[in-house]
C-alpha positions as MATLAB code, in Angstrom:
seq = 'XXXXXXXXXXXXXXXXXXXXXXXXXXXXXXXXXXXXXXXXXXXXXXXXXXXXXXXXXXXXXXXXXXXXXXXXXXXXXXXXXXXXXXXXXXXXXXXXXXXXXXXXXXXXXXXXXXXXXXXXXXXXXXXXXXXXXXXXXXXXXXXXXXXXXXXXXXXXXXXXXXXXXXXXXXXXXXXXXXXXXXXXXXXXXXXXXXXXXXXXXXXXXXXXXXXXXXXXXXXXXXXXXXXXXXXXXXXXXXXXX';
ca = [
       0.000    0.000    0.000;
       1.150    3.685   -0.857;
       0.513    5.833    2.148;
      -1.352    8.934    1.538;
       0.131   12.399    2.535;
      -2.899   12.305    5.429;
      -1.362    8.931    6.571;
       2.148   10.449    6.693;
       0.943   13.214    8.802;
      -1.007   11.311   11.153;
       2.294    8.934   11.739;
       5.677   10.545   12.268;
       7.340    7.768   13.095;
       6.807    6.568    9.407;
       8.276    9.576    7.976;
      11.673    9.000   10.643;
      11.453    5.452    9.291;
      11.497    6.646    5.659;
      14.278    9.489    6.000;
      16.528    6.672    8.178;
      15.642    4.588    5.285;
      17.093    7.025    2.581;
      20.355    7.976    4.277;
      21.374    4.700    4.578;
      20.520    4.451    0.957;
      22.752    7.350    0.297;
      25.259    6.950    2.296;
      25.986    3.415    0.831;
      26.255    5.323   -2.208;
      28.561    7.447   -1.381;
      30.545    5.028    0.770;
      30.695    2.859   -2.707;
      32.104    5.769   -4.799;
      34.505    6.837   -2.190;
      37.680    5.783   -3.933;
      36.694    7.537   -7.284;
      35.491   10.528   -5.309;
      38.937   10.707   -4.072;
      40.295   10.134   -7.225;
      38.070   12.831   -8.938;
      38.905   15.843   -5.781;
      42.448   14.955   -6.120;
      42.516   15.599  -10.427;
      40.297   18.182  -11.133;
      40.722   21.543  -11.028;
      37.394   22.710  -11.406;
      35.628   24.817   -8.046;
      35.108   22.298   -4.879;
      31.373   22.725   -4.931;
      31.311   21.843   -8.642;
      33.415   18.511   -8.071;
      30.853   17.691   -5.341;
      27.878   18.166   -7.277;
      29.299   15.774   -9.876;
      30.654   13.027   -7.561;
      26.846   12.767   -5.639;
      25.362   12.723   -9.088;
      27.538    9.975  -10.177;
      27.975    7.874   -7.212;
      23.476    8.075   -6.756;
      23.414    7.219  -10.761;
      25.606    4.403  -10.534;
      23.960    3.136   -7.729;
      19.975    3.391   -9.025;
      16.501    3.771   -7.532;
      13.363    2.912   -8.352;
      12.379    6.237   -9.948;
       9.178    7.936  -11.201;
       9.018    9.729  -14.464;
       7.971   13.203  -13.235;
      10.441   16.469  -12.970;
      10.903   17.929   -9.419;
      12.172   21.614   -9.007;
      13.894   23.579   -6.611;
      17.199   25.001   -5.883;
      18.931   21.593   -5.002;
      21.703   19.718   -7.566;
      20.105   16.750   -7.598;
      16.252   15.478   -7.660;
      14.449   12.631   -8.037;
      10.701   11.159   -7.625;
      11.132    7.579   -6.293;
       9.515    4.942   -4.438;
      10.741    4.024   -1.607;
       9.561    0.014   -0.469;
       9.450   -1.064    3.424;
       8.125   -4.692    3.965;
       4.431   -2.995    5.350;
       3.936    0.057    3.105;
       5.460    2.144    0.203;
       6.239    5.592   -0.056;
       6.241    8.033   -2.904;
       9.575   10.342   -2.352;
      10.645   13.929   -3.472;
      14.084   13.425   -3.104;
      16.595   16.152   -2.984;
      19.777   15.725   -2.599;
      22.265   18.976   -2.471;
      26.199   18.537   -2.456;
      28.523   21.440   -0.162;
      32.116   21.193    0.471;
      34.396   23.105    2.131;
      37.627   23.538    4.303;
      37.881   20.739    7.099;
      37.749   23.725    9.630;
      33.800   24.277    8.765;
      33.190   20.177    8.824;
      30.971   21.167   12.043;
      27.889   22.983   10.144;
      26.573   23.083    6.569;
      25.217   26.216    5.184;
      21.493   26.162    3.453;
      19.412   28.466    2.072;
      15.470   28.613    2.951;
      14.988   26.578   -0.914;
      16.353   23.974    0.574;
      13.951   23.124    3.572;
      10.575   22.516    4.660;
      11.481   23.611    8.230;
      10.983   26.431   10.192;
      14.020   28.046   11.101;
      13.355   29.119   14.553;
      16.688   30.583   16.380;
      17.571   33.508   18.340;
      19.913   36.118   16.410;
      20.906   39.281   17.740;
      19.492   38.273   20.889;
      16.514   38.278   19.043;
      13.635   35.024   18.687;
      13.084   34.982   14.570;
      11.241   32.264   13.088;
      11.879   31.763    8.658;
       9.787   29.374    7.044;
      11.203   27.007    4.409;
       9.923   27.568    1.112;
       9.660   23.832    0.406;
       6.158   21.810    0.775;
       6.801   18.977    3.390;
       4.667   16.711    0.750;
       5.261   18.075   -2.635;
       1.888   17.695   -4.970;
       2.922   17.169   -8.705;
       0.183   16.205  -11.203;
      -2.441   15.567   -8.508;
       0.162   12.846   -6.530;
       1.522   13.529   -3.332;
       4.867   13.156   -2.431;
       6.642   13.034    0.918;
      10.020   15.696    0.704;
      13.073   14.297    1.999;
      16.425   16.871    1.799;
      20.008   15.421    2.167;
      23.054   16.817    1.994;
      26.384   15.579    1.003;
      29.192   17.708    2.228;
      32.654   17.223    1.286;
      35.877   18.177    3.527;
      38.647   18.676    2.343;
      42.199   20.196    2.781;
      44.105   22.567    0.673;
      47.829   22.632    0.405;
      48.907   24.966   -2.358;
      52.649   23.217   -2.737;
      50.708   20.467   -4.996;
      48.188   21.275   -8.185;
      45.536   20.863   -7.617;
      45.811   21.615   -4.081;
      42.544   20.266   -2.758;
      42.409   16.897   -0.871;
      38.964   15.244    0.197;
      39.635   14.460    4.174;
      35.751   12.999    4.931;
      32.654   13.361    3.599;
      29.673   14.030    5.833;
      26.030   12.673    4.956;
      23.077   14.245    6.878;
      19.049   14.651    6.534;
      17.441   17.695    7.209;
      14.136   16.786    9.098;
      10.909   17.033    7.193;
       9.002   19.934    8.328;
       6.441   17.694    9.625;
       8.989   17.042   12.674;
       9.167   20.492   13.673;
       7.995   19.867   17.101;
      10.842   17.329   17.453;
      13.663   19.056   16.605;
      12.861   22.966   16.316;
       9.929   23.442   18.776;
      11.519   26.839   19.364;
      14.138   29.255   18.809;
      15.947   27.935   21.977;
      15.677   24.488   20.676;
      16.471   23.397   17.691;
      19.532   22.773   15.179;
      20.617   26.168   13.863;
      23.418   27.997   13.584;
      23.773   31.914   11.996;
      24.430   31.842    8.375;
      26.904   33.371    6.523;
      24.805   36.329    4.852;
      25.057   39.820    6.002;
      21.352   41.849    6.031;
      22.976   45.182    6.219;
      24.197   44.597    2.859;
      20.918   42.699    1.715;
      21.881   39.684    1.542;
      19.217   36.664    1.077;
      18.502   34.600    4.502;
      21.147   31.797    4.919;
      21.268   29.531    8.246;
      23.464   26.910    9.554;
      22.610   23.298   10.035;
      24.574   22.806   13.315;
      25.791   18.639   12.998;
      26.781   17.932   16.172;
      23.181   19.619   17.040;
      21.238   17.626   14.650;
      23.590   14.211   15.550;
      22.401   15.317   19.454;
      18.453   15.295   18.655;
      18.996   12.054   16.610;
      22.443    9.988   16.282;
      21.486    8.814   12.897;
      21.091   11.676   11.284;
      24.387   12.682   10.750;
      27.190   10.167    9.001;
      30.515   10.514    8.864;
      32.650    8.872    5.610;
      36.046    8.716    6.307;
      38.363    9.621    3.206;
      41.035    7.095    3.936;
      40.730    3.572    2.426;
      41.520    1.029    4.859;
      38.763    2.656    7.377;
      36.040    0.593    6.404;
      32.492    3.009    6.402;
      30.225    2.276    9.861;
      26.479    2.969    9.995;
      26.255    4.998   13.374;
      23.005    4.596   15.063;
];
């Protein structure tokens, strides 16, 4: 049976069931790739968020999903409608997936933009309670089917030593999901409780609203959430629930 966005919403455990579901899926993916995603950070010279995108494409394509022929949009690199099977129901998925990478010295947050979210983004900033919605529909509706939204992100740390060319080096990759917006209550109730950090935009100068996705906040609300890929080759890749 293919639950019903009304069935989703009247069982959150489901949709924690489905997101756990999907990371692992990714994850896997990414895990599988890692020695060509080495490869690939270590040869081109293209911009790090570029490589990114193109390793996540390549390692989810290679790997395959049982996919529905509809286009998704939104702000995200990569997006597909899928099923997603579980031995007592079925899910149809908006899946986004969006690739980041930067220095090892930011591993500890990823920055998103209010695209990328069906949250609130409830935090205090300059001492100040503010409360952004996310501009994405917790269950997308495309032709007339619903779709539960499910965000990932793939970010990639990495090292730079400008004595070799290219100078980047991938150091670990980290593999998180962003809560659906229908788990506010769990893991945002309020702007003293949730998973934020500031973002990097500036509103004196007019910047667009950025935040933070603090990991060891969102790893502290739910362990699974966050997954770490080493970039070294003989450490083997361990689910952490």
């Amino acid at each position: 049976m293919t639950l019903s966005g009304d069935a989703l919403r009247a069982d959150l455990e489901i949709i924690e069931q489905v997101e756990k579901a999907t990371l692992r899926m990714v994850a896997q993916a990414i895990h599988d790739f890692r020695d060509d995603a080495i490869e690939i950070f270590a040869g081109e010279s293209d911009l790090v968020a570029d490589i990114g995108e193109d390793i996540t494409r390549e390692a989810l394509d290679r790997q395959g999903m049982p996919t529905i022929p509809i286009r998704l949009f939104g702000k995200i690199d990569y997006k597909r409608a899928t099923y997603l099977f579980q031995p007592e129901y079925s899910v149809r998925q908006a899946l986004f997936v969006d690739s980041k990478a930067e220095k090892i010295a930011g591993s500890r947050s990823a920055t998103i933009q209010t695209s990328q979210t069906s949250m609130h983004i409830r935090q205090i900033r300059q001492r100040q309670p503010v409360n952004v919605l996310g501009e994405m529909d917790t269950i997308a509706v495309v032709r007339d089917v619903e779709y539960l939204t499910t965000t990932i992100f793939v970010k990639y740390n990495y090292s730079e030593d400008v004595a070799y060319h290219p100078p980047n080096r991938l150091e670990s990759i980290s593999v998180l999901c962003l809560p659906n917006g229908l788990l506010q209550h769990r893991y945002n109730p309020n702007a003293n409780d949730g998973i934020w950090l500031a973002g990097r935009n500036a509103p004196t100068r007019g910047e667009a609203f950025r935040v933070r996705i603090s990991l060891a906040a969102l790893k502290n609300k739910a362990n699974w959430r966050v997954q770490t890929i080493s970039a070294d080759p003989n450490r083997p890749f361990v689910w952490d629930d």
